[in-house]
Coordinates of C-alpha atoms in Angstrom, one line a residue:
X1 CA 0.0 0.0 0.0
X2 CA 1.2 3.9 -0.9
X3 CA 2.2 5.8 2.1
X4 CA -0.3 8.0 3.4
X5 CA 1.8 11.2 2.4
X6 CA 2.5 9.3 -1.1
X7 CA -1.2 8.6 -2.3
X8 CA -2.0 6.4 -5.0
X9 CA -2.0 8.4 -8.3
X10 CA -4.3 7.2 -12.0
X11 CA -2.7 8.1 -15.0
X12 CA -5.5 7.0 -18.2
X13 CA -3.4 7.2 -21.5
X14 CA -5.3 7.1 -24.6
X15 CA -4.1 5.5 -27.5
X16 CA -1.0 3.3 -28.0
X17 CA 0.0 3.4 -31.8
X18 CA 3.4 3.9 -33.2
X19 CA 4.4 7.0 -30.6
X20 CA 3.6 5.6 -27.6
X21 CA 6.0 2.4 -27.2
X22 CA 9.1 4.9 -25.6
X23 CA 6.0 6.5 -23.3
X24 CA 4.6 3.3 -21.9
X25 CA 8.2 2.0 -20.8
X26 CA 8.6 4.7 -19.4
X27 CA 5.5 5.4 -17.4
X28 CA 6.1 1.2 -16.1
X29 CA 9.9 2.1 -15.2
X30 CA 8.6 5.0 -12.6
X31 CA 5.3 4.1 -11.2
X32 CA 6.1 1.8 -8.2
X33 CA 8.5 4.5 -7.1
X34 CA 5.8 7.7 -7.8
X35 CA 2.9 5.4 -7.0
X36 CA 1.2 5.6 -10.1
X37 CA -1.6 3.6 -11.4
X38 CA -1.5 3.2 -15.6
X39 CA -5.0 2.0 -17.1
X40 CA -3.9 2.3 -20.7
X41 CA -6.9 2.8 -23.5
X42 CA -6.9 1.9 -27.5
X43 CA -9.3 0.8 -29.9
X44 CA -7.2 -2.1 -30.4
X45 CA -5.0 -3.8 -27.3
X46 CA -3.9 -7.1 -28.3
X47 CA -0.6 -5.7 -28.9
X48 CA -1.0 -4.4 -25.2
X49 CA -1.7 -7.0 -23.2
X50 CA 1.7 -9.1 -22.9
X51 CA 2.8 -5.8 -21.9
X52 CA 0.9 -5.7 -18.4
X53 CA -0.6 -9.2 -17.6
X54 CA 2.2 -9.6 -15.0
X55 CA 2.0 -6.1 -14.0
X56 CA 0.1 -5.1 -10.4
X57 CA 0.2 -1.3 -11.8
X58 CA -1.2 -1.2 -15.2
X59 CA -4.5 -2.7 -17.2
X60 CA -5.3 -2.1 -20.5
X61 CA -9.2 -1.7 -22.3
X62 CA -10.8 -1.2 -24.8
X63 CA -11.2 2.5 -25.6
X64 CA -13.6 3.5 -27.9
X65 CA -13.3 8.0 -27.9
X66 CA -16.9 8.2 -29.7
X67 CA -18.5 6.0 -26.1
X68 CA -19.0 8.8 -24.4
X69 CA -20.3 7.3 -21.4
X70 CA -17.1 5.3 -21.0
X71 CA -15.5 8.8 -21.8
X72 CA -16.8 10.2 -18.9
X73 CA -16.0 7.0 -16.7
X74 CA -12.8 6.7 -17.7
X75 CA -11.5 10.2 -17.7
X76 CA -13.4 10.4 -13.9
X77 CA -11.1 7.8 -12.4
X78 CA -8.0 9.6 -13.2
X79 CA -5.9 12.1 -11.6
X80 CA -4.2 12.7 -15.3
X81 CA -5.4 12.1 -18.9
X82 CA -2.8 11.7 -21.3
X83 CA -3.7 11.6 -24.9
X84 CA -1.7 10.3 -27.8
X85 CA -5.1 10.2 -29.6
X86 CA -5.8 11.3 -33.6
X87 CA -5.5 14.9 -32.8
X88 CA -9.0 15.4 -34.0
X89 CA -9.8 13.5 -31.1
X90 CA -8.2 15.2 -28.2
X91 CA -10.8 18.3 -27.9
X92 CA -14.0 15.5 -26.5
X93 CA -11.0 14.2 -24.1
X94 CA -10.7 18.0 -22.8
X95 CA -13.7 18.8 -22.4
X96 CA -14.6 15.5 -20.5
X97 CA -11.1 16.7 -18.5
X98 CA -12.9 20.2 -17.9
X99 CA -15.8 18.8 -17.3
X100 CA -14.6 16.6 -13.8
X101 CA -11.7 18.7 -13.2
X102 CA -8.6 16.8 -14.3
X103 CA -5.1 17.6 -15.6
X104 CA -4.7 16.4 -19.4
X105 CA -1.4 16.3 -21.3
X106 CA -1.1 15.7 -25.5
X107 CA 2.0 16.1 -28.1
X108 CA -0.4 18.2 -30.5
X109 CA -0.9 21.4 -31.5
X110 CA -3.2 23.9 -29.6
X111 CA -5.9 24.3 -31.5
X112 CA -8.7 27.3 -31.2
X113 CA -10.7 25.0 -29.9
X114 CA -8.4 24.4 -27.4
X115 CA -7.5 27.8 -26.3
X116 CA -11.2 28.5 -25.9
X117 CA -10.8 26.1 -22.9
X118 CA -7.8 28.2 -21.6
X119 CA -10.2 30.6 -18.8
X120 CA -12.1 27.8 -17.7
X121 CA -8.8 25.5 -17.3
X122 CA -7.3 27.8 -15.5
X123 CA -10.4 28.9 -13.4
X124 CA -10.6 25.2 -12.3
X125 CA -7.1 24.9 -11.6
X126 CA -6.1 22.4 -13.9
X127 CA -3.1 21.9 -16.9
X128 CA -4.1 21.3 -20.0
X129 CA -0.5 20.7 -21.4
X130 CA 0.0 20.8 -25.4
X131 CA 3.1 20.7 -27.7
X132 CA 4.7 18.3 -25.3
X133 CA 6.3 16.0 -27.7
X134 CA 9.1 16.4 -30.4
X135 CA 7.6 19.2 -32.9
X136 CA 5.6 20.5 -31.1
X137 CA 7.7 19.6 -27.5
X138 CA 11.3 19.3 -27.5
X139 CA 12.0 22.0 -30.2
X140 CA 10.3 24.3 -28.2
X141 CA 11.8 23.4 -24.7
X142 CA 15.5 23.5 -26.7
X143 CA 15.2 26.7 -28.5
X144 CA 13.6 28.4 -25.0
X145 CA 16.7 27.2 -23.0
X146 CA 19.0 29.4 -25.7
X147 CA 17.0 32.2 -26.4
X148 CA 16.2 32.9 -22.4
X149 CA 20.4 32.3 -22.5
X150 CA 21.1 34.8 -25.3
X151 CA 18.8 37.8 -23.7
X152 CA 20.2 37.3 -20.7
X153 CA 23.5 37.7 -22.1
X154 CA 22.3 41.1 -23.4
X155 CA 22.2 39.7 -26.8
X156 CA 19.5 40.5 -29.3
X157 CA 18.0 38.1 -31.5
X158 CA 17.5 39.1 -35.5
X159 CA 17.0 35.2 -36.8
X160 CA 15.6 31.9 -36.1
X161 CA 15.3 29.1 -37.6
X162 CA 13.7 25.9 -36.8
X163 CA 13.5 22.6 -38.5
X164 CA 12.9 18.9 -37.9
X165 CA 12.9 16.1 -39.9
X166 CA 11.4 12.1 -39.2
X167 CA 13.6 9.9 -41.3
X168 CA 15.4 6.9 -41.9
X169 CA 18.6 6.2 -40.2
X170 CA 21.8 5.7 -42.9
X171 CA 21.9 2.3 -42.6
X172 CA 18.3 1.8 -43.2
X173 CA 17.7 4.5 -45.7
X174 CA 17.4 1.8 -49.1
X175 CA 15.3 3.6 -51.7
X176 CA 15.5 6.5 -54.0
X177 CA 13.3 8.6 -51.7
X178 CA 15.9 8.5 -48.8
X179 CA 12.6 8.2 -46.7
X180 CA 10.3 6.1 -44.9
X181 CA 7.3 6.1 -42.9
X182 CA 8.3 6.9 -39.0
X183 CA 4.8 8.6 -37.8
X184 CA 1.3 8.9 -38.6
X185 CA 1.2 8.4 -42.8
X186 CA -2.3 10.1 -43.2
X187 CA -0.1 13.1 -41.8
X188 CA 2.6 12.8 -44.2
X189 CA 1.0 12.9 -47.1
X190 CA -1.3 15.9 -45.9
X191 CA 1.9 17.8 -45.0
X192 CA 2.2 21.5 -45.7
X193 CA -1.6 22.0 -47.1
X194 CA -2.5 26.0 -47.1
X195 CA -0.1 28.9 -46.8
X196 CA 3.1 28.9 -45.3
X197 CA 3.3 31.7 -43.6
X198 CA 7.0 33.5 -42.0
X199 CA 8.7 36.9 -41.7
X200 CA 12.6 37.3 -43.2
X201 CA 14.3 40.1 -42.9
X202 CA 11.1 42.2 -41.4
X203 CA 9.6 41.3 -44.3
X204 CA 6.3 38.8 -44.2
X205 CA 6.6 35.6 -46.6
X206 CA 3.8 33.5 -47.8
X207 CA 4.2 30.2 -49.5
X208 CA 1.1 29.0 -51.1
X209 CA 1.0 24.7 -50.9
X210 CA 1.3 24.3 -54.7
X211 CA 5.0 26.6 -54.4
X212 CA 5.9 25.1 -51.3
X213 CA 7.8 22.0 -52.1
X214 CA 9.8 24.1 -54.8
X215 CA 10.7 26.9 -52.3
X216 CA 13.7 25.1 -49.6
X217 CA 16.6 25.8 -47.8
X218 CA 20.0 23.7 -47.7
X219 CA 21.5 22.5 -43.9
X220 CA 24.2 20.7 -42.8
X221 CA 24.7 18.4 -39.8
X222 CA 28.0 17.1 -39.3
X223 CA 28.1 13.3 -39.8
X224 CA 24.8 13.0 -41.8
X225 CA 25.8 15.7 -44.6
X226 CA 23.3 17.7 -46.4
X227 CA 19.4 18.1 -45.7
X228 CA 16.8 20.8 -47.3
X229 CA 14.3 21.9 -45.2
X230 CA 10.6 23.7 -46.2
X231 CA 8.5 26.6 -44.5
X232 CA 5.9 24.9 -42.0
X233 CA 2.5 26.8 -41.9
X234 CA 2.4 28.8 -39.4
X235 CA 5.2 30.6 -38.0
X236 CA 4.4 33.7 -37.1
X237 CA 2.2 32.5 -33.9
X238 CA 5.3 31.5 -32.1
X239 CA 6.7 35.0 -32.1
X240 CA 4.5 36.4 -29.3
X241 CA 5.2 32.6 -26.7
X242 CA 9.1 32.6 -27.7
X243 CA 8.8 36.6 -26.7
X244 CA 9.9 37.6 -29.8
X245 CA 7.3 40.0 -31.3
X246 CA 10.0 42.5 -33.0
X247 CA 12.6 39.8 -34.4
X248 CA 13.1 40.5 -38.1
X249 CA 13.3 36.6 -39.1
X250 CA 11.8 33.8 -38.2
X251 CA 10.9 30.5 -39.5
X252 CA 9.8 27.4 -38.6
X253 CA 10.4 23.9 -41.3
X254 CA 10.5 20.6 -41.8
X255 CA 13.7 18.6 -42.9
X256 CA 13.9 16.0 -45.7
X257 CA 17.0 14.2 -48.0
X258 CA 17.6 16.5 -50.5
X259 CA 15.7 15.4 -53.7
X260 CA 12.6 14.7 -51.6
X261 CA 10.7 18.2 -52.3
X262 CA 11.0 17.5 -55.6
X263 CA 10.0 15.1 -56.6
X264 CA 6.9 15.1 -53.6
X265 CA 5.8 18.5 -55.8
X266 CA 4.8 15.7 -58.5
X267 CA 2.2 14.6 -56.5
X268 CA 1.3 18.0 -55.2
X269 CA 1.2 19.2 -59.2
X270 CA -0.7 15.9 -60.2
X271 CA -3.6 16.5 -57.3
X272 CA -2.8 13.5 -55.6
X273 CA -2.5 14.7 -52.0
X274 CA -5.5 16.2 -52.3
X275 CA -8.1 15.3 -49.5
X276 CA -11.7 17.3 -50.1
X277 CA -13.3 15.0 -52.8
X278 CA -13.9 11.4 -53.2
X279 CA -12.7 9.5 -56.2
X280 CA -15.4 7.8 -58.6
X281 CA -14.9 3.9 -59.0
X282 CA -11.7 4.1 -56.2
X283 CA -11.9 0.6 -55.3
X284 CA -11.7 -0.5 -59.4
X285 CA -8.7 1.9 -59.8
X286 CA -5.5 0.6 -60.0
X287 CA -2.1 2.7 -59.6
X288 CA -1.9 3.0 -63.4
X289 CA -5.6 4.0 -63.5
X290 CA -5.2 6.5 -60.4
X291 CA -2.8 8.4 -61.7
X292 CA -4.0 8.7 -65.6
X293 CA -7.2 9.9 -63.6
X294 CA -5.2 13.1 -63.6
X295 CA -3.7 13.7 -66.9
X296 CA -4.8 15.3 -70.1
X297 CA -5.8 12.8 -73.2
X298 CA -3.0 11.1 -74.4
X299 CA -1.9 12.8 -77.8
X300 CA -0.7 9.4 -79.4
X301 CA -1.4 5.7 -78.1
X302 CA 2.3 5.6 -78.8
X303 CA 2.7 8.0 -75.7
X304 CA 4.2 5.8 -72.2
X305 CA 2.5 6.6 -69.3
X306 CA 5.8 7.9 -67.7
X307 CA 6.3 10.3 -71.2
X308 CA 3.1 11.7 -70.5
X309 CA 3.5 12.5 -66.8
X310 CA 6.8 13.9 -67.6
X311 CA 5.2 16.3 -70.2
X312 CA 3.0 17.2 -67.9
X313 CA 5.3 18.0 -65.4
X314 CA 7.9 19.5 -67.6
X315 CA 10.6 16.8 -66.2
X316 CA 13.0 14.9 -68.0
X317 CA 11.4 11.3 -68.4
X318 CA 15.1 9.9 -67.4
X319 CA 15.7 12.4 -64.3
X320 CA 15.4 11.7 -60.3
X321 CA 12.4 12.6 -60.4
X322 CA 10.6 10.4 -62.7
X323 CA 13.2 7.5 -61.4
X324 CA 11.7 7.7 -57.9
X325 CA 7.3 8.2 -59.1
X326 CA 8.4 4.7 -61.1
X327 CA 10.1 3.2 -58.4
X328 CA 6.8 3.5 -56.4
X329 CA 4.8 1.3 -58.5
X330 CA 2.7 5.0 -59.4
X331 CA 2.2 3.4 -63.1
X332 CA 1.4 -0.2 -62.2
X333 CA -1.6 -1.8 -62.9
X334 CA -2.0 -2.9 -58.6
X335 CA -5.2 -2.7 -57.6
X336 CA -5.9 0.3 -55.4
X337 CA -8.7 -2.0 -53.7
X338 CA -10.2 0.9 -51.4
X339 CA -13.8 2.5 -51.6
X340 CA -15.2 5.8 -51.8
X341 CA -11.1 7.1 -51.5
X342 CA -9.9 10.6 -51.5
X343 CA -6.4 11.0 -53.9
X344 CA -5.0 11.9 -50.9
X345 CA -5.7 8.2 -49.5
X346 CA -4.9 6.6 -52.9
X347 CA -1.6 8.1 -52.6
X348 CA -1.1 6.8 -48.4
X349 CA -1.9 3.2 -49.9
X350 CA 0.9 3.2 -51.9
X351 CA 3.4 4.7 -50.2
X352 CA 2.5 2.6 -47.1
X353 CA 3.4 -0.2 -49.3
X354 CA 6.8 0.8 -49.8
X355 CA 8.1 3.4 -47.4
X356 CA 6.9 1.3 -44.2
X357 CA 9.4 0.2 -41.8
X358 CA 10.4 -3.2 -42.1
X359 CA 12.0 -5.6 -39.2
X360 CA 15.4 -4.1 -38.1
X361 CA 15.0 -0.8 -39.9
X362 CA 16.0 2.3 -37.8
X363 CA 14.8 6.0 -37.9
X364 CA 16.4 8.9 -37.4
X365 CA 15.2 12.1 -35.9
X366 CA 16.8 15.5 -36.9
X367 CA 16.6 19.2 -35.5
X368 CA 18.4 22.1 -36.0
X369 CA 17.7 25.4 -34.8
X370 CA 19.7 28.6 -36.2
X371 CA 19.7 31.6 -34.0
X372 CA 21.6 34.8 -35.3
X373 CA 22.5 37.5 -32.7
X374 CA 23.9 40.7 -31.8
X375 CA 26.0 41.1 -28.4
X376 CA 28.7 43.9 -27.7
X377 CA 28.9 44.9 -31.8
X378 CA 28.9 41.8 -32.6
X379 CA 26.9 39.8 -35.2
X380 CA 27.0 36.1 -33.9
X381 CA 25.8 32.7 -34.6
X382 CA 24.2 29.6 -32.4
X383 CA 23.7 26.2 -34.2
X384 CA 22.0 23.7 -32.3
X385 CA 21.5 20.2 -33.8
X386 CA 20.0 17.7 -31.8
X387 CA 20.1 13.7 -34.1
X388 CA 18.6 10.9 -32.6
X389 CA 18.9 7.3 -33.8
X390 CA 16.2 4.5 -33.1
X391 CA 16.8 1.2 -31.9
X392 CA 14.4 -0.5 -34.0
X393 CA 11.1 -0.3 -35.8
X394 CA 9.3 -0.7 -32.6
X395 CA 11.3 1.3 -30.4
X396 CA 12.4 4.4 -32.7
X397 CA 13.7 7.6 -32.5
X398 CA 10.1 8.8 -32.9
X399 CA 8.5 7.0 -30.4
X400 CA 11.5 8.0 -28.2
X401 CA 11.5 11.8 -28.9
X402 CA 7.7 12.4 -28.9
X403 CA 7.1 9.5 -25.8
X404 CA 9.8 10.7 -23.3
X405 CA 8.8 14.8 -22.4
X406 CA 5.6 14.1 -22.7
X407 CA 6.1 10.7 -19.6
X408 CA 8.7 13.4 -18.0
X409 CA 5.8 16.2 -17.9
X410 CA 3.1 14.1 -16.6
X411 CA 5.5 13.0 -13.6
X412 CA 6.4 16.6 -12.9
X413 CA 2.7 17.8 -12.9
X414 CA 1.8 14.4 -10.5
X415 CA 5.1 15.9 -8.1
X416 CA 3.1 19.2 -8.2
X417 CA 5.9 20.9 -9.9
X418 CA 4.1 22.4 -12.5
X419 CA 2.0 25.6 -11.2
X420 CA 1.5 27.0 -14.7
X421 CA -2.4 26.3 -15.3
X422 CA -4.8 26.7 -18.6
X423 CA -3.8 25.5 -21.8
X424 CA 0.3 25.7 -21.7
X425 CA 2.9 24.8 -23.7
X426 CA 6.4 23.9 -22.6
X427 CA 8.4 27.6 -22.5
X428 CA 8.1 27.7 -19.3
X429 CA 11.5 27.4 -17.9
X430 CA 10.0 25.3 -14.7
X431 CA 8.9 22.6 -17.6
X432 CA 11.8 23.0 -20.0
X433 CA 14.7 22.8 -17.8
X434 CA 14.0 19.7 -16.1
X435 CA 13.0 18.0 -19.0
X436 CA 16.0 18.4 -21.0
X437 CA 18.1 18.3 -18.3
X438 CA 16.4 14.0 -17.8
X439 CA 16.7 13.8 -22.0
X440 CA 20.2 14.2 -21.4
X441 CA 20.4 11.2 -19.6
X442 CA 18.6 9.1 -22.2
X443 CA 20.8 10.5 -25.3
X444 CA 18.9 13.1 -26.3
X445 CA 21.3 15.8 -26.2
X446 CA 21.6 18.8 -28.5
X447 CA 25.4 20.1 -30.1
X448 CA 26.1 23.6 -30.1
X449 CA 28.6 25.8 -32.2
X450 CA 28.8 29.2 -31.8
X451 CA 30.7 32.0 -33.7
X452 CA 31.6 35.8 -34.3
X453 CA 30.4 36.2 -38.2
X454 CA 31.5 40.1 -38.3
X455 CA 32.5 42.4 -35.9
X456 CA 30.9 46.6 -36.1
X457 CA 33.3 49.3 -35.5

């Protein structure tokens, strides 16, 4: 039995797909020390079950989100509700939290849905934490620690950069893409969709999603060589949190092998990620069938499928490009096999097929954030690169990097050591510094180089 002064505390975590392997292992490694009970929910848990069945601490069920009677049971026997939920999901969760007065932490974006919670959250004395996993999570915690370290230096910020990349570690990284699947594919392949939207050099950018793939930057991390990197959505709402309302740039991206954006534009260009409209016929289609769907009448029945896309496109028909849609299968004649299908689905199928992770495979998580300066008439430079390397395809770098702030948040809010209430993300230096402080001591550590680039007067 807990100690009297050490009562027993319920943790309910919803959903257990791909991110939450690093998450659970952790929760089981500290909850006979913090007295924690774990009652783990997904719609599926056969894969859970040899997990606890010798366990005193944890239990699984069945968790259905849309039950809302169980909802309400559920979230009512908890002192925390952690959800690694579909983020479309997380807003019932919250308001079933708001509703019986109970702490909630998720790795996904505050929404306005969410932050029309905030008053009530914090009138009721609860956390609703958000952005409390890789990106959103970690990148925010790391850049906090060196921007807070900068100003108090005296220093004033004029850039910053931000970018993270999901990908395949080197000696898993086997196909022309230089990518595979190491979250949520639906995600992938939506990636991007509406404006970018950033500020460089005081002035205001926007990158509209058909540009988007075409408009990237080069990076460098030593070891792993070259990367490119393209404008995420929004980042102008992180000026005002990060405190810096008057800095001249600021962007926030995400990192692929270079040769990716390219050749992903094909599908953007094609109107194959696109999600609003259901496809006539989808489960007759096959890949050949999908994609011709999208052309304009062949000129001559002489014409190759692969000629005709690259006319379309205005590629060479021999290039990288054209190399990597063929590698894919994209002018097979597979059965797509799928019903009432957006192209945006079509298009997850296939790459599923091929980009998935297979036994042994590793992924590899990258970040680099770019912070320019001024100090004492000086104009300097901070590069901070943080690479992470999975284990396996089970336990990867994803699962690891999204899993572990978001386990190391939950126990500091259970120790009380979180006053900050409503909806919060981690810039707080009371949630960042402990948290990459413990990251440290699981390998998650980020390199920094600094340098003068000129000198005034």
């Amino acid at each position: 039995m807990p100690e009297p002064d050490n009562p027993m505390k319920k943790i309910l975590l919803l959903g257990a797909g791909r991110s939450a392997s690093s998450l659970i292992r952790y929760l089981f490694d500290h909850a006979t020390a913090e007295s924690w009970h774990i009652t783990i929910g997904d719609i599926s848990i056969t894969h859970l079950q040899p997990l606890v069945e010798r366990l005193s601490f944890a239990e699984v069920i069945t968790f259905n989100v849309h039950d809302s009677a169980q909802r309400a049971k559920e979230v009512g026997q908890a002192d925390l509700v952690i959800s690694l939920l579909p983020a479309i999901f997380h807003i019932e969760v919250a308001k079933e939290c708001l509703k019986q007065e109970k702490h909630l932490i998720t790795a996904s974006y505050v929404s306005p849905e969410f932050l029309a919670l905030h008053a009530e959250a914090q009138q009721k004395n609860l956390t609703f934490l958000m952005e409390s996993g890789l990106d959103p999570g970690i990148d925010h915690m790391s850049a906090m620690r060196v921007i807070k370290s900068i100003q108090a230096a005296g220093g004033t910020l004029t850039s910053f950069k931000s970018y993270t990349g999901g990908l395949v570690a080197p000696e898993s990284d086997n196909n022309p893409w230089n990518y595979k699947f190491t979250w949520n594919p639906r995600n992938v392949v939506l990636a991007g969709q509406g404006t970018a939207k950033y500020i460089r050099e005081g002035q205001y950018k926007y990158i509209p999603y058909h540009q988007l793939f075409q408009r990237t930057e080069t990076l460098y991390v030593d070891g792993y060589g070259p990367f490119e990197g393209y404008a995420n959505r929004d980042s102008l709402s992180y000026r005002e949190p990060y405190g810096l309302l008057t800095i001249p740039t600021m962007l926030r991206g995400t990192l692929r092998r270079p040769g990716y954006c390219e050749a992903w534009d094909a599908f953007v260009q094609l109107g194959l990620t696109d999600d609003s409209y259901t496809l006539e016929g989808s489960e007759r289609m096959t890949h050949r069938s999908f994609v011709e769907a999208f052309l304009p009448a062949a000129t001559s029945s002489a014409q190759s499928m692969a000629e005709r896309v690259s006319v379309y496109l205005g590629i060479p028909q021999e290039g990288e490009v054209m190399q990597k849609l063929e590698w894919l299968g994209l002018f097979d004649e597979t059965p797509v096999e799928l019903e009432a299908a957006t192209p945006a689905q079509v298009l997850e199928k296939i790459l599923k097929a091929k980009w998935t992770l297979t036994p042994g495979d590793k992924d590899m998580i990258v970040m680099q954030h770019l912070f320019a300066y001024e100090l004492h008439g000086e104009q300097r430079e901070v590069c901070s690169t943080l690479v992470v390397l999975g284990e396996d395809e089970v336990q990867t770098a994803m699962a690891k990097t999204v899993g572990l702030p978001v386990g190391m948040l939950a126990r500091l809010l259970l120790q009380d050591k979180i006053t900050h209430r409503g909806v919060v993300i981690p810039i707080h230096p009371e949630l960042y510094e402990p948290v990459l402080d413990e990251l440290e001591e699981y390998g998650i550590r980020f390199v920094e180089t600094e340098k003068v680039v000129e000198r005034v007067g």
